Amino acid sequence: MSLTASSEIHQEHKAKIKQVLDEVGKVVVGQEYMVNRLLVGLFTNGHILLEGVPGLAKTLTVSTLAQVLHLDFSRIQFTPDLLPADLVGTMIYNQREGKFEVKKGPIFANIILADEINRSPAKVQSALLEAMQEKQVTIGETTFTLDKPFLVLATQNPVDQEGTYSLPEAQVDRFMMKVSVDYPTKEQELEVMRRISNMKFDFTVNTVLTKEDIFSVREQVNKVKISESLERYIIELVFATRKPKEYKLDEQAQYIQFGASPRASINLNLAAKAVAYFEGRDYVLPEDIKEVALDVMNHRIILNYEAEADSVKTTDIIKAILNKVPISK
């Protein structure tokens, strides 16, 4: 493909991505940041964990995005009595045929909304996260490959909410990003109130992207260039979470129990490429890496009890690392 043709495809996709944001904006007020991160996950094949108190339009945003993308969508409400079979499916006996048949569960869709994932026990969480990692599930003796694209967008309430089961760190690590969803501004909340109060408000949206478009954008994002110096910069950022004293982060070192896993390096690279692509560039800048660093690493750094006692957050640690670690030359 010629450079001109590639550029034209890029511009066409960029226009469609803007259209996606506009369509979602017809229904959801604000939350552009959340939608941007959901699209980063979609175009880099990474799952996203959304954390925020109830009522911040997390569920509405994900379901609206699925409509705009015209993808098969399943919403699974996680509850304490949910079973793994409720998620992946099970074998049922067909009396007429005299044999067992597979009944597939709601996980067989392109976009899975795991609503309030931290309200279900560990076995159900593990079943979902195994499907996320392997892109397949086993029912009975048969293994089924999940449809592509396959994207899990999970929501959870903060851990101090009543009746929740915190996700184990090893499982949370499988999410590409953990995005904190904040309250709307006064003007945004005023608009939300007016829309919801208007019984005739139209919540329908138009389809913008097809599956083929999504796979095409993924190919283009994969072609975004990242220099060796920036690749090494990513490695330095991640290693600073593991050996902070080597990077003169003595103050932060006392609070870190475990640093970020290798998935942090992989996902920093992928997310930075997606951000560069959204900006219309075919190369990554240091600012792209810094922009996604908080979301990629905030759930991968395990702090100790001293941090809790001193009210130190992972975001504080990451900001200190970004300020201290120089860009490799």
mmCIF file of C-alpha atoms in Angstrom:
data_model
loop_
_atom_site.group_PDB
_atom_site.id
_atom_site.type_symbol
_atom_site.label_atom_id
_atom_site.label_comp_id
_atom_site.label_asym_id
_atom_site.label_seq_id
_atom_site.Cartn_x
_atom_site.Cartn_y
_atom_site.Cartn_z
ATOM 1 C CA MET A 1 0.000 0.000 0.000
ATOM 2 C CA SER A 2 1.369 3.424 -0.944
ATOM 3 C CA LEU A 3 2.098 6.095 1.694
ATOM 4 C CA THR A 4 -0.673 8.292 0.256
ATOM 5 C CA ALA A 5 -3.264 5.519 0.445
ATOM 6 C CA SER A 6 -2.233 4.696 4.014
ATOM 7 C CA SER A 7 -2.558 8.370 4.982
ATOM 8 C CA GLU A 8 -6.036 8.561 3.438
ATOM 9 C CA ILE A 9 -7.165 5.469 5.381
ATOM 10 C CA HIS A 10 -5.755 7.003 8.567
ATOM 11 C CA GLN A 11 -7.688 10.238 8.004
ATOM 12 C CA GLU A 12 -10.867 8.291 7.260
ATOM 13 C CA HIS A 13 -10.517 6.276 10.461
ATOM 14 C CA LYS A 14 -9.674 9.385 12.472
ATOM 15 C CA ALA A 15 -12.901 10.984 11.260
ATOM 16 C CA LYS A 16 -14.859 7.863 12.209
ATOM 17 C CA ILE A 17 -13.303 7.793 15.676
ATOM 18 C CA LYS A 18 -14.414 11.396 16.183
ATOM 19 C CA GLN A 19 -17.872 10.313 15.017
ATOM 20 C CA VAL A 20 -17.861 7.550 17.644
ATOM 21 C CA LEU A 21 -17.145 10.130 20.346
ATOM 22 C CA ASP A 22 -19.899 12.376 19.005
ATOM 23 C CA GLU A 23 -22.458 9.543 18.942
ATOM 24 C CA VAL A 24 -21.644 8.454 22.493
ATOM 25 C CA GLY A 25 -21.859 12.119 23.504
ATOM 26 C CA LYS A 26 -25.483 12.198 22.333
ATOM 27 C CA VAL A 27 -26.365 9.946 25.262
ATOM 28 C CA VAL A 28 -23.555 10.345 27.797
ATOM 29 C CA VAL A 29 -22.697 13.790 29.124
ATOM 30 C CA GLY A 30 -18.986 14.361 29.684
ATOM 31 C CA GLN A 31 -16.837 11.277 30.422
ATOM 32 C CA GLU A 32 -14.784 11.878 27.249
ATOM 33 C CA TYR A 33 -11.736 10.619 29.119
ATOM 34 C CA MET A 34 -13.443 7.324 29.939
ATOM 35 C CA VAL A 35 -14.594 6.855 26.329
ATOM 36 C CA ASN A 36 -11.072 7.619 25.078
ATOM 37 C CA ARG A 37 -9.633 4.913 27.328
ATOM 38 C CA LEU A 38 -12.283 2.409 26.238
ATOM 39 C CA LEU A 39 -11.284 3.054 22.616
ATOM 40 C CA VAL A 40 -7.599 2.642 23.486
ATOM 41 C CA GLY A 41 -8.485 -0.791 24.866
ATOM 42 C CA LEU A 42 -10.591 -1.665 21.828
ATOM 43 C CA PHE A 43 -7.863 -0.774 19.324
ATOM 44 C CA THR A 44 -5.054 -2.484 21.248
ATOM 45 C CA ASN A 45 -6.981 -5.607 22.261
ATOM 46 C CA GLY A 46 -6.773 -4.714 25.954
ATOM 47 C CA HIS A 47 -9.409 -5.103 28.666
ATOM 48 C CA ILE A 48 -10.381 -2.109 30.790
ATOM 49 C CA LEU A 49 -11.391 -1.890 34.458
ATOM 50 C CA LEU A 50 -13.517 1.123 35.353
ATOM 51 C CA GLU A 51 -13.656 2.137 39.000
ATOM 52 C CA GLY A 52 -16.027 4.694 40.468
ATOM 53 C CA VAL A 53 -18.939 5.131 42.816
ATOM 54 C CA PRO A 54 -22.433 4.208 41.521
ATOM 55 C CA GLY A 55 -24.266 6.606 39.233
ATOM 56 C CA LEU A 56 -21.374 7.861 37.093
ATOM 57 C CA ALA A 57 -22.724 6.415 33.796
ATOM 58 C CA LYS A 58 -20.162 3.620 33.554
ATOM 59 C CA THR A 59 -22.732 1.050 32.421
ATOM 60 C CA LEU A 60 -24.529 3.499 30.123
ATOM 61 C CA THR A 61 -21.265 4.509 28.461
ATOM 62 C CA VAL A 62 -20.200 0.930 27.717
ATOM 63 C CA SER A 63 -23.609 -0.140 26.389
ATOM 64 C CA THR A 64 -23.849 2.985 24.205
ATOM 65 C CA LEU A 65 -20.362 2.402 22.822
ATOM 66 C CA ALA A 66 -21.311 -1.187 21.897
ATOM 67 C CA GLN A 67 -24.302 0.146 19.930
ATOM 68 C CA VAL A 68 -22.148 2.683 18.084
ATOM 69 C CA LEU A 69 -19.671 -0.063 17.158
ATOM 70 C CA HIS A 70 -22.424 -2.509 16.145
ATOM 71 C CA LEU A 71 -20.854 -5.346 18.113
ATOM 72 C CA ASP A 72 -22.517 -8.219 19.948
ATOM 73 C CA PHE A 73 -22.924 -7.051 23.507
ATOM 74 C CA SER A 74 -23.566 -8.857 26.785
ATOM 75 C CA ARG A 75 -24.140 -7.208 30.132
ATOM 76 C CA ILE A 76 -23.515 -9.497 33.089
ATOM 77 C CA GLN A 77 -24.584 -8.264 36.498
ATOM 78 C CA PHE A 78 -22.151 -9.775 38.975
ATOM 79 C CA THR A 79 -23.801 -10.824 42.231
ATOM 80 C CA PRO A 80 -22.678 -12.900 45.241
ATOM 81 C CA ASP A 81 -24.725 -15.921 44.076
ATOM 82 C CA LEU A 82 -23.427 -15.934 40.466
ATOM 83 C CA LEU A 83 -21.810 -19.207 39.342
ATOM 84 C CA PRO A 84 -19.081 -19.758 36.715
ATOM 85 C CA ALA A 85 -21.611 -21.714 34.607
ATOM 86 C CA ASP A 86 -23.856 -18.621 34.551
ATOM 87 C CA LEU A 87 -20.991 -16.873 32.803
ATOM 88 C CA VAL A 88 -19.450 -19.365 30.372
ATOM 89 C CA GLY A 89 -22.338 -21.788 29.875
ATOM 90 C CA THR A 90 -23.033 -25.398 30.779
ATOM 91 C CA MET A 91 -24.142 -28.811 29.507
ATOM 92 C CA ILE A 92 -27.888 -29.471 29.517
ATOM 93 C CA TYR A 93 -29.676 -32.748 28.867
ATOM 94 C CA ASN A 94 -31.972 -32.820 25.829
ATOM 95 C CA GLN A 95 -34.658 -35.393 26.646
ATOM 96 C CA ARG A 96 -35.972 -35.486 23.094
ATOM 97 C CA GLU A 97 -32.571 -36.252 21.596
ATOM 98 C CA GLY A 98 -31.416 -38.279 24.583
ATOM 99 C CA LYS A 99 -28.053 -36.523 24.839
ATOM 100 C CA PHE A 100 -26.280 -33.589 26.452
ATOM 101 C CA GLU A 101 -25.998 -30.295 24.576
ATOM 102 C CA VAL A 102 -23.935 -27.198 25.137
ATOM 103 C CA LYS A 103 -25.758 -24.090 26.252
ATOM 104 C CA LYS A 104 -23.412 -21.148 25.740
ATOM 105 C CA GLY A 105 -23.297 -18.390 28.328
ATOM 106 C CA PRO A 106 -23.320 -14.598 27.899
ATOM 107 C CA ILE A 107 -19.540 -14.498 27.573
ATOM 108 C CA PHE A 108 -19.966 -15.403 23.889
ATOM 109 C CA ALA A 109 -20.131 -11.808 22.639
ATOM 110 C CA ASN A 110 -17.727 -9.160 21.337
ATOM 111 C CA ILE A 111 -18.073 -6.712 24.204
ATOM 112 C CA ILE A 112 -18.691 -7.999 27.717
ATOM 113 C CA LEU A 113 -19.805 -5.564 30.381
ATOM 114 C CA ALA A 114 -18.881 -7.187 33.679
ATOM 115 C CA ASP A 115 -20.974 -4.911 35.862
ATOM 116 C CA GLU A 116 -19.758 -4.591 39.442
ATOM 117 C CA ILE A 117 -17.228 -7.389 39.029
ATOM 118 C CA ASN A 118 -16.169 -7.061 42.656
ATOM 119 C CA ARG A 119 -19.609 -8.154 43.888
ATOM 120 C CA SER A 120 -19.037 -11.772 42.849
ATOM 121 C CA PRO A 121 -16.853 -14.387 44.598
ATOM 122 C CA ALA A 122 -13.406 -15.475 43.447
ATOM 123 C CA LYS A 123 -14.507 -18.489 41.336
ATOM 124 C CA VAL A 124 -16.625 -16.322 39.041
ATOM 125 C CA GLN A 125 -13.955 -13.641 38.777
ATOM 126 C CA SER A 126 -11.409 -16.326 37.868
ATOM 127 C CA ALA A 127 -13.682 -17.782 35.168
ATOM 128 C CA LEU A 128 -14.012 -14.371 33.527
ATOM 129 C CA LEU A 129 -10.350 -13.484 33.803
ATOM 130 C CA GLU A 130 -9.312 -16.875 32.376
ATOM 131 C CA ALA A 131 -11.474 -16.196 29.326
ATOM 132 C CA MET A 132 -9.869 -12.747 29.040
ATOM 133 C CA GLN A 133 -6.389 -14.248 29.011
ATOM 134 C CA GLU A 134 -6.940 -17.351 26.897
ATOM 135 C CA LYS A 135 -9.682 -15.986 24.597
ATOM 136 C CA GLN A 136 -11.399 -19.347 24.944
ATOM 137 C CA VAL A 137 -13.611 -21.274 27.371
ATOM 138 C CA THR A 138 -14.182 -24.974 28.025
ATOM 139 C CA ILE A 139 -17.660 -26.384 28.536
ATOM 140 C CA GLY A 140 -17.746 -30.078 29.320
ATOM 141 C CA GLU A 141 -14.986 -31.582 27.191
ATOM 142 C CA THR A 142 -15.220 -29.030 24.372
ATOM 143 C CA THR A 143 -13.121 -25.887 24.085
ATOM 144 C CA PHE A 144 -14.698 -22.911 22.307
ATOM 145 C CA THR A 145 -12.743 -19.994 20.861
ATOM 146 C CA LEU A 146 -14.369 -16.659 21.639
ATOM 147 C CA ASP A 147 -15.380 -14.312 18.840
ATOM 148 C CA LYS A 148 -13.084 -11.477 17.751
ATOM 149 C CA PRO A 149 -12.917 -8.747 18.781
ATOM 150 C CA PHE A 150 -13.345 -9.850 22.388
ATOM 151 C CA LEU A 151 -13.212 -7.070 24.934
ATOM 152 C CA VAL A 152 -14.087 -7.114 28.633
ATOM 153 C CA LEU A 153 -15.051 -3.785 30.140
ATOM 154 C CA ALA A 154 -15.498 -4.343 33.856
ATOM 155 C CA THR A 155 -16.843 -1.899 36.416
ATOM 156 C CA GLN A 156 -16.277 -1.975 40.122
ATOM 157 C CA ASN A 157 -17.213 0.113 43.108
ATOM 158 C CA PRO A 158 -14.409 1.293 45.396
ATOM 159 C CA VAL A 159 -13.275 -1.395 47.815
ATOM 160 C CA ASP A 160 -14.733 0.369 50.856
ATOM 161 C CA GLN A 161 -18.277 -0.111 49.585
ATOM 162 C CA GLU A 162 -20.507 -2.602 51.383
ATOM 163 C CA GLY A 163 -20.714 -6.192 50.114
ATOM 164 C CA THR A 164 -17.742 -6.284 47.735
ATOM 165 C CA TYR A 165 -14.907 -8.778 47.134
ATOM 166 C CA SER A 166 -11.654 -7.076 46.174
ATOM 167 C CA LEU A 167 -10.040 -8.505 43.034
ATOM 168 C CA PRO A 168 -6.721 -10.292 43.688
ATOM 169 C CA GLU A 169 -3.724 -8.343 42.413
ATOM 170 C CA ALA A 170 -2.704 -11.110 39.984
ATOM 171 C CA GLN A 171 -6.137 -10.962 38.367
ATOM 172 C CA VAL A 172 -6.333 -7.169 38.236
ATOM 173 C CA ASP A 173 -2.988 -7.234 36.408
ATOM 174 C CA ARG A 174 -4.708 -8.796 33.388
ATOM 175 C CA PHE A 175 -6.581 -5.564 32.750
ATOM 176 C CA MET A 176 -4.668 -3.285 30.427
ATOM 177 C CA MET A 177 -5.792 -0.179 32.301
ATOM 178 C CA LYS A 178 -7.646 0.694 35.454
ATOM 179 C CA VAL A 179 -9.504 3.948 34.876
ATOM 180 C CA SER A 180 -10.854 6.011 37.757
ATOM 181 C CA VAL A 181 -14.179 7.598 36.845
ATOM 182 C CA ASP A 182 -14.778 10.923 38.556
ATOM 183 C CA TYR A 183 -17.877 12.980 39.305
ATOM 184 C CA PRO A 184 -19.198 15.275 36.545
ATOM 185 C CA THR A 185 -18.815 19.044 36.716
ATOM 186 C CA LYS A 186 -21.740 21.223 37.840
ATOM 187 C CA GLU A 187 -22.658 22.054 34.236
ATOM 188 C CA GLN A 188 -22.432 18.428 33.152
ATOM 189 C CA GLU A 189 -24.590 17.262 36.042
ATOM 190 C CA LEU A 190 -27.134 19.943 35.224
ATOM 191 C CA GLU A 191 -27.304 18.612 31.648
ATOM 192 C CA VAL A 192 -27.627 15.021 32.928
ATOM 193 C CA MET A 193 -30.495 16.045 35.171
ATOM 194 C CA ARG A 194 -32.280 17.782 32.299
ATOM 195 C CA ARG A 195 -31.854 14.824 29.934
ATOM 196 C CA ILE A 196 -33.049 12.199 32.387
ATOM 197 C CA SER A 197 -35.967 14.400 33.458
ATOM 198 C CA ASN A 198 -37.035 14.720 29.817
ATOM 199 C CA MET A 199 -39.160 11.600 29.291
ATOM 200 C CA LYS A 200 -38.964 12.072 25.515
ATOM 201 C CA PHE A 201 -35.173 12.229 25.313
ATOM 202 C CA ASP A 202 -33.894 10.054 22.453
ATOM 203 C CA PHE A 203 -31.217 7.586 23.562
ATOM 204 C CA THR A 204 -30.748 6.019 20.100
ATOM 205 C CA VAL A 205 -27.367 6.284 18.371
ATOM 206 C CA ASN A 206 -26.042 5.538 14.898
ATOM 207 C CA THR A 207 -23.574 2.785 14.045
ATOM 208 C CA VAL A 208 -20.211 4.209 12.980
ATOM 209 C CA LEU A 209 -17.538 1.497 12.940
ATOM 210 C CA THR A 210 -17.742 -2.073 11.654
ATOM 211 C CA LYS A 211 -15.674 -5.064 12.773
ATOM 212 C CA GLU A 212 -13.563 -4.631 9.652
ATOM 213 C CA ASP A 213 -12.879 -1.000 10.595
ATOM 214 C CA ILE A 214 -11.791 -2.056 14.076
ATOM 215 C CA PHE A 215 -9.346 -4.666 12.737
ATOM 216 C CA SER A 216 -8.027 -2.134 10.211
ATOM 217 C CA VAL A 217 -7.421 0.483 12.925
ATOM 218 C CA ARG A 218 -5.656 -2.161 15.029
ATOM 219 C CA GLU A 219 -3.283 -2.836 12.132
ATOM 220 C CA GLN A 220 -2.521 0.863 11.770
ATOM 221 C CA VAL A 221 -1.989 1.351 15.508
ATOM 222 C CA ASN A 222 0.427 -1.579 15.438
ATOM 223 C CA LYS A 223 2.428 0.200 12.724
ATOM 224 C CA VAL A 224 2.930 3.338 14.817
ATOM 225 C CA LYS A 225 6.683 3.684 15.383
ATOM 226 C CA ILE A 226 8.348 3.940 18.760
ATOM 227 C CA SER A 227 12.049 4.720 19.010
ATOM 228 C CA GLU A 228 14.491 2.549 20.941
ATOM 229 C CA SER A 229 15.115 5.408 23.389
ATOM 230 C CA LEU A 230 11.392 5.532 24.236
ATOM 231 C CA GLU A 231 11.229 1.751 24.514
ATOM 232 C CA ARG A 232 14.046 1.971 27.054
ATOM 233 C CA TYR A 233 12.251 4.846 28.791
ATOM 234 C CA ILE A 234 9.235 2.560 29.298
ATOM 235 C CA ILE A 235 11.499 -0.119 30.795
ATOM 236 C CA GLU A 236 13.102 2.437 33.128
ATOM 237 C CA LEU A 237 9.677 3.616 34.336
ATOM 238 C CA VAL A 238 8.615 0.066 35.147
ATOM 239 C CA PHE A 239 11.911 -0.860 36.817
ATOM 240 C CA ALA A 240 11.664 2.284 38.953
ATOM 241 C CA THR A 241 8.580 0.719 40.570
ATOM 242 C CA ARG A 242 10.594 -2.415 41.422
ATOM 243 C CA LYS A 243 13.912 -0.880 42.502
ATOM 244 C CA PRO A 244 13.022 2.705 43.444
ATOM 245 C CA LYS A 245 16.234 3.337 45.422
ATOM 246 C CA GLU A 246 18.312 2.864 42.263
ATOM 247 C CA TYR A 247 16.402 5.808 40.804
ATOM 248 C CA LYS A 248 16.859 7.986 43.918
ATOM 249 C CA LEU A 249 13.249 7.484 44.940
ATOM 250 C CA ASP A 250 14.121 6.803 48.584
ATOM 251 C CA GLU A 251 10.992 8.476 49.925
ATOM 252 C CA GLN A 252 8.714 6.370 47.715
ATOM 253 C CA ALA A 253 10.695 3.133 48.262
ATOM 254 C CA GLN A 254 9.442 2.779 51.848
ATOM 255 C CA TYR A 255 5.848 2.471 50.587
ATOM 256 C CA ILE A 256 6.245 -0.019 47.706
ATOM 257 C CA GLN A 257 5.735 -3.694 48.501
ATOM 258 C CA PHE A 258 5.767 -4.998 44.902
ATOM 259 C CA GLY A 259 6.494 -3.193 41.642
ATOM 260 C CA ALA A 260 4.711 -3.415 38.304
ATOM 261 C CA SER A 261 4.735 -6.658 36.291
ATOM 262 C CA PRO A 262 6.068 -7.047 32.715
ATOM 263 C CA ARG A 263 2.502 -6.484 31.501
ATOM 264 C CA ALA A 264 3.024 -2.838 32.460
ATOM 265 C CA SER A 265 5.826 -2.475 29.892
ATOM 266 C CA ILE A 266 3.796 -4.189 27.185
ATOM 267 C CA ASN A 267 0.687 -2.108 27.806
ATOM 268 C CA LEU A 268 2.538 1.207 28.129
ATOM 269 C CA ASN A 269 3.922 0.563 24.655
ATOM 270 C CA LEU A 270 0.545 -0.381 23.170
ATOM 271 C CA ALA A 271 -1.430 2.414 24.843
ATOM 272 C CA ALA A 272 1.115 5.061 23.859
ATOM 273 C CA LYS A 273 0.856 3.933 20.232
ATOM 274 C CA ALA A 274 -2.933 4.251 20.349
ATOM 275 C CA VAL A 275 -2.733 7.767 21.840
ATOM 276 C CA ALA A 276 -0.253 8.799 19.122
ATOM 277 C CA TYR A 277 -2.594 7.389 16.467
ATOM 278 C CA PHE A 278 -5.555 9.315 17.865
ATOM 279 C CA GLU A 279 -3.438 12.464 17.613
ATOM 280 C CA GLY A 280 -2.802 11.769 13.935
ATOM 281 C CA ARG A 281 0.843 10.740 14.312
ATOM 282 C CA ASP A 282 2.601 7.573 13.196
ATOM 283 C CA TYR A 283 5.262 7.886 15.908
ATOM 284 C CA VAL A 284 5.212 7.968 19.713
ATOM 285 C CA LEU A 285 6.297 10.965 21.786
ATOM 286 C CA PRO A 286 7.344 10.890 25.474
ATOM 287 C CA GLU A 287 4.112 12.752 26.286
ATOM 288 C CA ASP A 288 2.072 9.808 24.953
ATOM 289 C CA ILE A 289 3.753 7.449 27.418
ATOM 290 C CA LYS A 290 3.282 9.887 30.305
ATOM 291 C CA GLU A 291 -0.379 10.376 29.398
ATOM 292 C CA VAL A 292 -1.224 6.680 29.862
ATOM 293 C CA ALA A 293 1.235 5.876 32.664
ATOM 294 C CA LEU A 294 -1.237 6.435 35.516
ATOM 295 C CA ASP A 295 -3.962 4.226 34.032
ATOM 296 C CA VAL A 296 -1.574 1.455 33.004
ATOM 297 C CA MET A 297 0.432 1.285 36.236
ATOM 298 C CA ASN A 298 -1.889 2.398 39.050
ATOM 299 C CA HIS A 299 -3.253 -1.133 39.632
ATOM 300 C CA ARG A 300 0.098 -2.854 39.186
ATOM 301 C CA ILE A 301 1.980 -1.289 42.086
ATOM 302 C CA ILE A 302 1.250 -2.922 45.441
ATOM 303 C CA LEU A 303 1.702 -0.609 48.415
ATOM 304 C CA ASN A 304 2.300 -1.639 52.030
ATOM 305 C CA TYR A 305 0.519 -0.725 55.242
ATOM 306 C CA GLU A 306 2.814 2.259 55.792
ATOM 307 C CA ALA A 307 1.444 3.828 52.628
ATOM 308 C CA GLU A 308 -2.093 3.366 53.888
ATOM 309 C CA ALA A 309 -1.167 4.871 57.251
ATOM 310 C CA ASP A 310 0.435 7.890 55.565
ATOM 311 C CA SER A 311 -2.397 8.221 52.971
ATOM 312 C CA VAL A 312 0.014 7.637 50.089
ATOM 313 C CA LYS A 313 -1.638 6.505 46.823
ATOM 314 C CA THR A 314 -0.192 4.677 43.832
ATOM 315 C CA THR A 315 -0.847 7.799 41.760
ATOM 316 C CA ASP A 316 1.534 9.719 44.051
ATOM 317 C CA ILE A 317 4.225 7.095 43.460
ATOM 318 C CA ILE A 318 3.753 7.139 39.665
ATOM 319 C CA LYS A 319 3.870 10.947 39.498
ATOM 320 C CA ALA A 320 7.139 10.929 41.465
ATOM 321 C CA ILE A 321 8.577 8.317 39.088
ATOM 322 C CA LEU A 322 7.575 10.356 36.023
ATOM 323 C CA ASN A 323 9.274 13.402 37.511
ATOM 324 C CA LYS A 324 12.450 11.538 38.453
ATOM 325 C CA VAL A 325 13.156 9.079 35.634
ATOM 326 C CA PRO A 326 14.883 10.740 32.652
ATOM 327 C CA ILE A 327 14.156 9.848 29.046
ATOM 328 C CA SER A 328 16.831 7.532 27.687
ATOM 329 C CA LYS A 329 19.102 8.834 24.930
#
